[in-house]
Tab-separated table of C-alpha atoms in Angstrom:
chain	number	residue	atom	x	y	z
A	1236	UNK	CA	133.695	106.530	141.957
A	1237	UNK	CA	136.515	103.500	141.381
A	1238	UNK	CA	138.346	103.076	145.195
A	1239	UNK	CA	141.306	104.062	143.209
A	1240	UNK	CA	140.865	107.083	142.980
A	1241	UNK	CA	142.032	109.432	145.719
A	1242	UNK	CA	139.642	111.028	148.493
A	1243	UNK	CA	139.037	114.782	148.291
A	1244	UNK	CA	139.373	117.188	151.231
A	1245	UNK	CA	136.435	119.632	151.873
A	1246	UNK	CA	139.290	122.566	150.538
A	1247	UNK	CA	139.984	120.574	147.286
A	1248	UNK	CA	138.210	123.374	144.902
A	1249	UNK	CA	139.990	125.819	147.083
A	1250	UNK	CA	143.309	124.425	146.545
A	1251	UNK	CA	143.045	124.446	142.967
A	1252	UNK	CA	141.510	127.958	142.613
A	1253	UNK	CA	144.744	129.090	144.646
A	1254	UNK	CA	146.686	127.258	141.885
A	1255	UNK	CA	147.915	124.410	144.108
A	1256	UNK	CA	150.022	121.634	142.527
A	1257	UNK	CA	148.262	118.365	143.820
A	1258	UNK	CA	149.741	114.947	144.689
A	1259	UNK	CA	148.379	112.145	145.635
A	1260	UNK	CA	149.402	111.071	149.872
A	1261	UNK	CA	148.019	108.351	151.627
A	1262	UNK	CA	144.822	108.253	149.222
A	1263	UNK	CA	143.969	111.829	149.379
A	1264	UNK	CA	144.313	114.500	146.781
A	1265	UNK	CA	146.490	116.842	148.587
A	1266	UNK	CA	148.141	120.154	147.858
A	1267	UNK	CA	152.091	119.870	147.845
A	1268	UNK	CA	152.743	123.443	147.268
A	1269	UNK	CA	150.496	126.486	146.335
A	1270	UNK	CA	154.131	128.728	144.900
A	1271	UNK	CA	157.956	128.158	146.248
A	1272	UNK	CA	158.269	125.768	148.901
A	1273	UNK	CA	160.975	127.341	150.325
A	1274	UNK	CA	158.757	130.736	150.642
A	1275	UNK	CA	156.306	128.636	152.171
A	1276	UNK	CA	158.870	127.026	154.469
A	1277	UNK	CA	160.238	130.292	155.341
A	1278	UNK	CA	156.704	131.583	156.299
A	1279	UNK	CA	156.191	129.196	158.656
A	1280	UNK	CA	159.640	129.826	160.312
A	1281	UNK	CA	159.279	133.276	160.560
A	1282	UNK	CA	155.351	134.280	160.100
A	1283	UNK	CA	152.986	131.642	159.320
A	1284	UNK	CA	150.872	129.406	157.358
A	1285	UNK	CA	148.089	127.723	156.611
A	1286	UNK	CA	147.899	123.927	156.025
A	1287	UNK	CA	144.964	121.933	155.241
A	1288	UNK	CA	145.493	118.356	157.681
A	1289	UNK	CA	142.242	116.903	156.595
A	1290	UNK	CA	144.220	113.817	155.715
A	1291	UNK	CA	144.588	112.839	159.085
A	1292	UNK	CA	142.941	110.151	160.548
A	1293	UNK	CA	140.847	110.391	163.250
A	1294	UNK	CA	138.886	108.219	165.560
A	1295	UNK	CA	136.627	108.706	168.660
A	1296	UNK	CA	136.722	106.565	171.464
A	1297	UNK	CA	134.027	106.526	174.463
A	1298	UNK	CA	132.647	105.071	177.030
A	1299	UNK	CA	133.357	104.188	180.484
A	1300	UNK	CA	136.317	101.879	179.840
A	1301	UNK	CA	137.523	104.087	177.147
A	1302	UNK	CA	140.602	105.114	179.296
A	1303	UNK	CA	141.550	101.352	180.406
A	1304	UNK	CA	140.899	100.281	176.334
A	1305	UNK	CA	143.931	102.910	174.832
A	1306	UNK	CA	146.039	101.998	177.991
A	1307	UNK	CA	145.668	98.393	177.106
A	1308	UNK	CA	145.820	99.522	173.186
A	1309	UNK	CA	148.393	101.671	173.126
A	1310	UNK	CA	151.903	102.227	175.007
A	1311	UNK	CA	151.073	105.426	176.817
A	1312	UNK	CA	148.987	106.025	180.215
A	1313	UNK	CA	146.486	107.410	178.361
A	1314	UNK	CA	144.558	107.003	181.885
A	1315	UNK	CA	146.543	109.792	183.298
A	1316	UNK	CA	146.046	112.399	180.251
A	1317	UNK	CA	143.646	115.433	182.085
A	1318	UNK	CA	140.435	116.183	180.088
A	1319	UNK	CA	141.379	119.314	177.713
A	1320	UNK	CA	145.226	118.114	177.461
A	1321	UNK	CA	146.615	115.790	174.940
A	1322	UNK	CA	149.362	113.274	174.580
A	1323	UNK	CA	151.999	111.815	171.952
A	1324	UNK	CA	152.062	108.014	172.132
A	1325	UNK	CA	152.381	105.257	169.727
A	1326	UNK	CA	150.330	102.187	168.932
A	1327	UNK	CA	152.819	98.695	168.770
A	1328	UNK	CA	151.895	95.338	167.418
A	1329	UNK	CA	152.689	92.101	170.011
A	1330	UNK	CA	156.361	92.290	169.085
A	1331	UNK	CA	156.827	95.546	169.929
A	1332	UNK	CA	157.073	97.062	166.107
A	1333	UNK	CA	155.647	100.338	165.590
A	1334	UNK	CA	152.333	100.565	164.130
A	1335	UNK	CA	151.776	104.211	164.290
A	1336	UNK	CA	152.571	107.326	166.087
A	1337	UNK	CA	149.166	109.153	167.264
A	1338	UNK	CA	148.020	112.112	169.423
A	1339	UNK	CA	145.433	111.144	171.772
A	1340	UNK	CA	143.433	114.471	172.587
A	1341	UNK	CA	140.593	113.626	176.052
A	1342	UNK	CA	137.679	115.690	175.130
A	1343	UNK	CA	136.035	114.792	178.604
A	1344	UNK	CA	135.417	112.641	181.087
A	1345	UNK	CA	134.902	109.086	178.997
A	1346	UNK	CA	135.877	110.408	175.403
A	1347	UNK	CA	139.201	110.319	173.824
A	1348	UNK	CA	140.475	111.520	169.920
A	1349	UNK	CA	142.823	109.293	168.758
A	1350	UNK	CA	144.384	111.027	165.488
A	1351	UNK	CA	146.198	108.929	163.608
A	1352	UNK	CA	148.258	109.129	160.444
A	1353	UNK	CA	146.370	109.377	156.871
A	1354	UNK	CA	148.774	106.155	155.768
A	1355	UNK	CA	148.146	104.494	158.979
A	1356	UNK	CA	144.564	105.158	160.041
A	1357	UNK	CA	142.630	101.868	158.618
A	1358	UNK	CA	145.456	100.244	159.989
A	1359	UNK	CA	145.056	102.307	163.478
A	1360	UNK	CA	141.240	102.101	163.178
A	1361	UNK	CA	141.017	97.617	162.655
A	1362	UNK	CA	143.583	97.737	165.583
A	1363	UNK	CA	141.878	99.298	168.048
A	1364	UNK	CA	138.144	97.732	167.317
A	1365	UNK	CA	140.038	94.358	167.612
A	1366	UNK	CA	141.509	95.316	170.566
A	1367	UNK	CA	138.220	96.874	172.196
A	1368	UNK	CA	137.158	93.066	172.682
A	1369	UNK	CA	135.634	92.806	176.685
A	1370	UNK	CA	136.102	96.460	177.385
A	1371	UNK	CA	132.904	98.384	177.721
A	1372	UNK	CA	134.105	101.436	175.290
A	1373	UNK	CA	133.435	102.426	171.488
A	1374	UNK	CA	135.746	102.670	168.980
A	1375	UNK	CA	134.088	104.822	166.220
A	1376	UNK	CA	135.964	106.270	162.638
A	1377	UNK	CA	135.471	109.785	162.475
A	1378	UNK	CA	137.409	110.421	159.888
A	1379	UNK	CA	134.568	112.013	157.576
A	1380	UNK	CA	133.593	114.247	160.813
A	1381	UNK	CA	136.226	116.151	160.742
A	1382	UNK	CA	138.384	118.768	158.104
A	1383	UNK	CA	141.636	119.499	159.906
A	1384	UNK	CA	143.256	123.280	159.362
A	1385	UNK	CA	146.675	124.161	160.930
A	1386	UNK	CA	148.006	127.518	161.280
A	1387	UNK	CA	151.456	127.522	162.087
A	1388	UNK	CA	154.854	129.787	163.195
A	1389	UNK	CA	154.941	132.892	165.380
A	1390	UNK	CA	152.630	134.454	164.011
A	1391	UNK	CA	149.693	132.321	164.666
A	1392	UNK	CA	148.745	133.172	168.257
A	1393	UNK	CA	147.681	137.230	166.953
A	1394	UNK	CA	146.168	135.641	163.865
A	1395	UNK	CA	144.032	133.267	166.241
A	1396	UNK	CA	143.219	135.684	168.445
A	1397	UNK	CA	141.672	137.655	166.336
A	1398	UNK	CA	139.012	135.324	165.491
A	1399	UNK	CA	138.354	133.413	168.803
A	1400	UNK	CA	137.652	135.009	172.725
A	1401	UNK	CA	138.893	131.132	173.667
A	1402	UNK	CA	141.393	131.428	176.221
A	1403	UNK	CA	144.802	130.916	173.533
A	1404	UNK	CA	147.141	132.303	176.623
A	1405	UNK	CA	145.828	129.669	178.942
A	1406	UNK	CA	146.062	126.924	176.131
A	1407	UNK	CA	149.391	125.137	176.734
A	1408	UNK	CA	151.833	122.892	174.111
A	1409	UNK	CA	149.740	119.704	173.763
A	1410	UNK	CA	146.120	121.102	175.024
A	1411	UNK	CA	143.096	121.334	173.294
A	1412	UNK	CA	140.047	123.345	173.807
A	1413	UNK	CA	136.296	123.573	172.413
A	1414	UNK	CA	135.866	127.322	171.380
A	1415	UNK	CA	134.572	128.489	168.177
A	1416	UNK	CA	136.861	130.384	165.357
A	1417	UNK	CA	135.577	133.134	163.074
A	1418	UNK	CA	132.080	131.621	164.225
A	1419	UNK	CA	132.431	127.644	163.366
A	1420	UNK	CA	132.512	125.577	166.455
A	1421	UNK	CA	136.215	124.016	166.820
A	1422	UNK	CA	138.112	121.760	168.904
A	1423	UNK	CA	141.325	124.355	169.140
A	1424	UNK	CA	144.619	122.254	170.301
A	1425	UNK	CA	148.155	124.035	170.169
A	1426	UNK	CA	149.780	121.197	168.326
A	1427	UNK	CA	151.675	121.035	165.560
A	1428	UNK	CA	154.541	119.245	163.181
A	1429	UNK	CA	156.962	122.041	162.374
A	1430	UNK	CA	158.901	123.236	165.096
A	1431	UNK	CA	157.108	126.323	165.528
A	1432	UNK	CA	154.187	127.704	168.041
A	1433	UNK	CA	150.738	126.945	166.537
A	1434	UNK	CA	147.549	125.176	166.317
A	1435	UNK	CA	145.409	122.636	164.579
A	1436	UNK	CA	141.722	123.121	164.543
A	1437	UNK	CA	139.181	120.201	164.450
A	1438	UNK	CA	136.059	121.625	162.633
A	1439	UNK	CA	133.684	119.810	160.402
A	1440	UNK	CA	133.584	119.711	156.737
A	1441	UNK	CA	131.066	122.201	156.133
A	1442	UNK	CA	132.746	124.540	157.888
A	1443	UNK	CA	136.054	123.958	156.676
A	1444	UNK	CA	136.365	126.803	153.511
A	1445	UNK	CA	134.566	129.613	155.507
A	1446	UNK	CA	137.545	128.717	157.889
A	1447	UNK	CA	140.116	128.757	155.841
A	1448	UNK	CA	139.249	132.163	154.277
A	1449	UNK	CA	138.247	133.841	157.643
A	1450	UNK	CA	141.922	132.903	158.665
A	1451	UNK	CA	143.687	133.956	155.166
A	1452	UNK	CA	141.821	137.185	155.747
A	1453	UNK	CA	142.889	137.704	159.408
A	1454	UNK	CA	146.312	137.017	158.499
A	1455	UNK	CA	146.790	138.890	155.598
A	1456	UNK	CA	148.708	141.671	157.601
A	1457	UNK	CA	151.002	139.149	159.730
A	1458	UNK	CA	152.231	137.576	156.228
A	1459	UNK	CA	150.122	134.433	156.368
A	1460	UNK	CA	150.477	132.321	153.342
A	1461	UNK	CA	148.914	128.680	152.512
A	1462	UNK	CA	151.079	126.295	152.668
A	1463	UNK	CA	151.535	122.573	151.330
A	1464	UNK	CA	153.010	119.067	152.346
A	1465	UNK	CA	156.600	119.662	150.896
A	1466	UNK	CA	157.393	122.553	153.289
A	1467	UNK	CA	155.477	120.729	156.102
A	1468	UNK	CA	158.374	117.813	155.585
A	1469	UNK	CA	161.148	120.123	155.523
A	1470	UNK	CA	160.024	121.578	158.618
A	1471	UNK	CA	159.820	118.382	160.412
A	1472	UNK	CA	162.698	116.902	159.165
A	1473	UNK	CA	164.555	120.633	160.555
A	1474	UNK	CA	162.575	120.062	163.798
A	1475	UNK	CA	163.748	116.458	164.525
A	1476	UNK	CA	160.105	115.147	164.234
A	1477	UNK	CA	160.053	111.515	162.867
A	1478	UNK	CA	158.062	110.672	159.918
A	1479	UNK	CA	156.035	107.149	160.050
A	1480	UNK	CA	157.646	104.939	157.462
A	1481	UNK	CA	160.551	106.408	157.664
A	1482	UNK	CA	162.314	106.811	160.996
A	1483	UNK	CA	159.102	104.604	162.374
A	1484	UNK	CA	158.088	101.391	161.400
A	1485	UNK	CA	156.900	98.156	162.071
A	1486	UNK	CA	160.064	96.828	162.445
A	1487	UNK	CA	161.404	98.933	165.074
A	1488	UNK	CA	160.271	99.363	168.594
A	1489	UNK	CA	159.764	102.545	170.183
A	1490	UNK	CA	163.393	102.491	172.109
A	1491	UNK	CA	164.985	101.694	168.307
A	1492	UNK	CA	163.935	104.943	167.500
A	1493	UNK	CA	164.740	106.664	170.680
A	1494	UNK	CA	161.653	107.284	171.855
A	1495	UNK	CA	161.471	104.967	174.763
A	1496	UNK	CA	160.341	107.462	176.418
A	1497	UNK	CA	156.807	107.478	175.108
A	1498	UNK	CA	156.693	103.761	176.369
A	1499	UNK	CA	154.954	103.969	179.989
A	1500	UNK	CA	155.162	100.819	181.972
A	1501	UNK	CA	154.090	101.562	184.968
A	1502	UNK	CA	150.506	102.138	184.231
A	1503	UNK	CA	148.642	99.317	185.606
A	1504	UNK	CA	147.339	96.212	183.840
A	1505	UNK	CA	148.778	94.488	180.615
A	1506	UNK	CA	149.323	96.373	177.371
A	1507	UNK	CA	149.980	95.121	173.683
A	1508	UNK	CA	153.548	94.946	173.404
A	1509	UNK	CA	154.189	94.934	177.027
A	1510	UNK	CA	156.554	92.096	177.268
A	1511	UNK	CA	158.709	92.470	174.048
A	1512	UNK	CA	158.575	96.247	174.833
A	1513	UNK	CA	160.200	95.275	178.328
A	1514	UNK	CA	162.824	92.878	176.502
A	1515	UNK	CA	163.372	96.119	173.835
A	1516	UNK	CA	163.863	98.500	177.123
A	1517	UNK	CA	166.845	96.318	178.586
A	1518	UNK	CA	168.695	96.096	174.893
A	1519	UNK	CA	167.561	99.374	174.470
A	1520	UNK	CA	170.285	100.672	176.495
A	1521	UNK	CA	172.363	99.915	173.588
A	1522	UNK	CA	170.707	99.877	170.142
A	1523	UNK	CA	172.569	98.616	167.828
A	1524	UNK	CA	171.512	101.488	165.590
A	1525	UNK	CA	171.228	105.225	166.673
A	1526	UNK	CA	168.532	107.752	165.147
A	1527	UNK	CA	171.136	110.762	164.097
A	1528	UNK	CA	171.426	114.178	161.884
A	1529	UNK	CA	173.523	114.798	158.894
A	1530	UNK	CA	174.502	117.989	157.638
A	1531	UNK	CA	175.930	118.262	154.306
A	1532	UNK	CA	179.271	119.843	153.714
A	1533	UNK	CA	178.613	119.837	149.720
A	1534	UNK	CA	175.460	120.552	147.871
A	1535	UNK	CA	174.038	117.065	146.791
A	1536	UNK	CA	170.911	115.676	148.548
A	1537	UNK	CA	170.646	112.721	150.424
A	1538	UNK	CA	167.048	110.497	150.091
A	1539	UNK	CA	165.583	108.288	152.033
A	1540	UNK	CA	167.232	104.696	151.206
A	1541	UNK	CA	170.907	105.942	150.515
A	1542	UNK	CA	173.395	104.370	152.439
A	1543	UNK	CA	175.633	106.301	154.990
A	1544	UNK	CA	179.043	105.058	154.595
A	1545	UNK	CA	182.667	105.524	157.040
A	1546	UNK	CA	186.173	103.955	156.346
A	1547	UNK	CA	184.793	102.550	153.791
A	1548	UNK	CA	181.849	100.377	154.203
A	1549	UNK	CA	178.394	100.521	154.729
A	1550	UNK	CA	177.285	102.270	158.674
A	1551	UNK	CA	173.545	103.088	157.912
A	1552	UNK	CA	170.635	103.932	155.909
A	1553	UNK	CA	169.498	107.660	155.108
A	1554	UNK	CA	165.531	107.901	156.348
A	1555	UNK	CA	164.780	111.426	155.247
A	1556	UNK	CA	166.632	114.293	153.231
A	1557	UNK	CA	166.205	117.209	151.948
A	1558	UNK	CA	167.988	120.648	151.289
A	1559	UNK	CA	166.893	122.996	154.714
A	1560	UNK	CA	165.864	126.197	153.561
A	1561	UNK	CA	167.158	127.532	157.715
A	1562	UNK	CA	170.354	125.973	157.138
A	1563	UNK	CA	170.626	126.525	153.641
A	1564	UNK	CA	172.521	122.998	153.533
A	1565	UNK	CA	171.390	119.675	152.880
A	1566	UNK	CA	170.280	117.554	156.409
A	1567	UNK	CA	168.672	114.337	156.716
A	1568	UNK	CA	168.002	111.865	159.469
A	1569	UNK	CA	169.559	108.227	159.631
A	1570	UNK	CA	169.983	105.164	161.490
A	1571	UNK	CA	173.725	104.858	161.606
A	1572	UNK	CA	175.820	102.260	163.963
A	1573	UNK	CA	176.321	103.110	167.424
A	1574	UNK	CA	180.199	103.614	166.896
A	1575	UNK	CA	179.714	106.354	164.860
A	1576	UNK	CA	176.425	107.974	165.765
A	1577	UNK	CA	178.376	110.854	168.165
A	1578	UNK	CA	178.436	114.167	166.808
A	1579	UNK	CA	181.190	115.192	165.298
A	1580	UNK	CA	182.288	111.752	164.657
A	1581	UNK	CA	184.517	112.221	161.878
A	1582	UNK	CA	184.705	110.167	158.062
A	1583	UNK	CA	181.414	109.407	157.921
A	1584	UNK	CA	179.464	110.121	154.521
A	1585	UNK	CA	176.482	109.448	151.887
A	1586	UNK	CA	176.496	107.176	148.858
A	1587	UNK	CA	174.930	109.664	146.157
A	1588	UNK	CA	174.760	107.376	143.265
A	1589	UNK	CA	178.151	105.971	143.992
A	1590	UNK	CA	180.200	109.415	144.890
A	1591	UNK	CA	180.809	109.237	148.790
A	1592	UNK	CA	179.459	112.571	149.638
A	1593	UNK	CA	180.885	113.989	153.295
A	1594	UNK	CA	178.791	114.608	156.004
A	1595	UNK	CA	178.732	116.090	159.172
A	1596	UNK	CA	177.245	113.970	162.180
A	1597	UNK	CA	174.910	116.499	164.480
A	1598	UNK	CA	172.655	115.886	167.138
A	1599	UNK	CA	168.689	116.142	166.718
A	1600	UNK	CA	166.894	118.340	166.073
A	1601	UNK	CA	168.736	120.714	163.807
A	1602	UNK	CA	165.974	123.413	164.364
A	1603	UNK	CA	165.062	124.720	167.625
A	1604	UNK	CA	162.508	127.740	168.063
A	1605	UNK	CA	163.734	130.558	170.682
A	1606	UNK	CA	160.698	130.339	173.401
């Protein structure tokens, strides 16, 4: 097989027996949509669905410097993260630019999951053996170990339940548990990228279809449908959720993209990125640019690289569009100058192929779940 041509998921015969139009993403084969994407997107809001993650990247870390290796690897205190819990953080180069966004999941005492994304995890993976130098702690890919299912929306706790006597009630947002799911041993974790309550399970390979249709099955009466990546980035774009390589990248730090927050200095000991994170956190106050929503007052669709315009010159760059099947109006997230990042600000629009289309200015996310 040529290393051109893209990696197959353990579901891929599955996918295309459900009639799944395939794309290629990061390297993998992946399914983009099994029927509508807007039925799928719908489900998700207001039942749920079934995604097949196995794109992701992930890699196991262990040992008994594992904990002081990510908190000198990565920007978190991944030192403080309980065993069973898990934690968003981000991985920086020196300067402070954003390599990648990663959960880091402790499965006990000395052993960490670092999950990285698919575009990102060779990238994620050289980092972090490079980085392992001195530390007593190893860095190992696991990316073949593992198929990744999500089921996601309101649905998902009864559809899980059915299938598992693992404590779901106990399991909070951003936990993970070892329990085992229509009989195949799982890492459970109630994480997800759509807005909506749900869970990814970590299962391996072999397990992965017998999975998939045990949960199709169970959900059959809640209106469970499988679902592909087009919905799963209209969902996250709805949510507020940035997208690496879009509203993250290496040349933006962490409080660029207004998520200083993730940045946690006062763990103890140096980390990579520490002191042009530090220099980012004082001008940080006050980024030149502002992450912000735009909500279309007209029909036409802003994409990623079109320029946001007011009084008539350029004020920012469009990082992700699409129409919102919630909304039923175009939104997309963009980096816009300060001056007119406020919501409501008024005159500021997209350049669609050379029409300046209006746009309202809103504040993130433009989906929120009722708890």
């Amino acid at each position: 097989m040529s290393s051109t041509e893209p990696r197959r998921t353990a579901l891929d015969a599955l996918h295309r027996s459900l009639g799944a139009t395939m794309t290629d993403f990061a390297g993998w084969d992946m399914p983009l949509r099994y029927g509508s994407e807007r039925d799928e997107h719908h489900a998700v809001r207001t039942r749920a669905g079934l995604f097949d993650l196995s794109h992701m990247g992930e890699i196991t870390v262990t040992g008994p410097q594992a904990a002081a290796l990510l908190n000198f690897a990565l920007v978190g205190n991944i030192g403080s993260v309980g065993v069973g819990r898990a934690r968003y953080t981000m991985i920086c180069q020196s300067d402070g630019g954003i390599l990648d966004d990663l959960i880091v999941y402790r499965l006990a005492e000395t052993a960490y999951m670092v999950v990285a994304n698919a575009s990102n995890a060779q990238v994620v993976l050289d980092a972090l053996v490079d980085r392992s130098a001195g530390f007593d702690a190893e860095v190992r890919d696991d990316r073949d170990a593992y198929a990744l299912l999500a089921v996601q929306g309101p649905e998902s706790p009864g559809i899980l339940k059915s299938l598992t006597d693992a404590d779901l009630d106990g399991l909070k947002y951003y936990a993970g548990l070892p329990g085992t799911v229509a009989g195949v041993p799982a890492l459970i974790a109630r994480t997800g990228y759509t807005g909506e309550d749900g869970f990814e399970l970590f299962v391996k390979p072999e397990h992965a279809v017998e999975l998939w249709q045990a949960l199709t099955e169970a959900g059959e009466g809640a209106g469970l449908i499988p679902c592909g990546l087009s919905c799963r980035d209209t969902l996250r774009l709805e949510a507020g959720m940035p997208l690496y390589g879009h509203e993250l990248t290496t040349s933006l730090t962490p409080f660029d993209a207004g998520l200083g927050r993730v940045v946690k200095f006062e763990k103890e000991g140096d980390f990579v990125g520490r002191e042009a994170l530090t220099e980012a956190a004082a001008t940080g106050q006050n980024p030149p640019r502002v992450l912000v929503g735009l909500v279309a007052e007209g029909r036409r669709v802003p994409r990623a690289g079109y320029q946001v315009v007011a009084g008539g010159r350029v004020i920012g760059e469009i990082t992700s569009g699409a129409p919102s099947p919630t909304l039923g109006k175009p939104i997309a997230m963009a980096y816009v100058d300060a001056a007119h990042a406020a919501p409501g600000t008024p005159g500021v629009g997209v350049d669609i192929r050379g029409s300046h289309e209006p746009y309202e200015v809103v504040a993130l996310p433009f989906y929120q779940r009722k708890k």
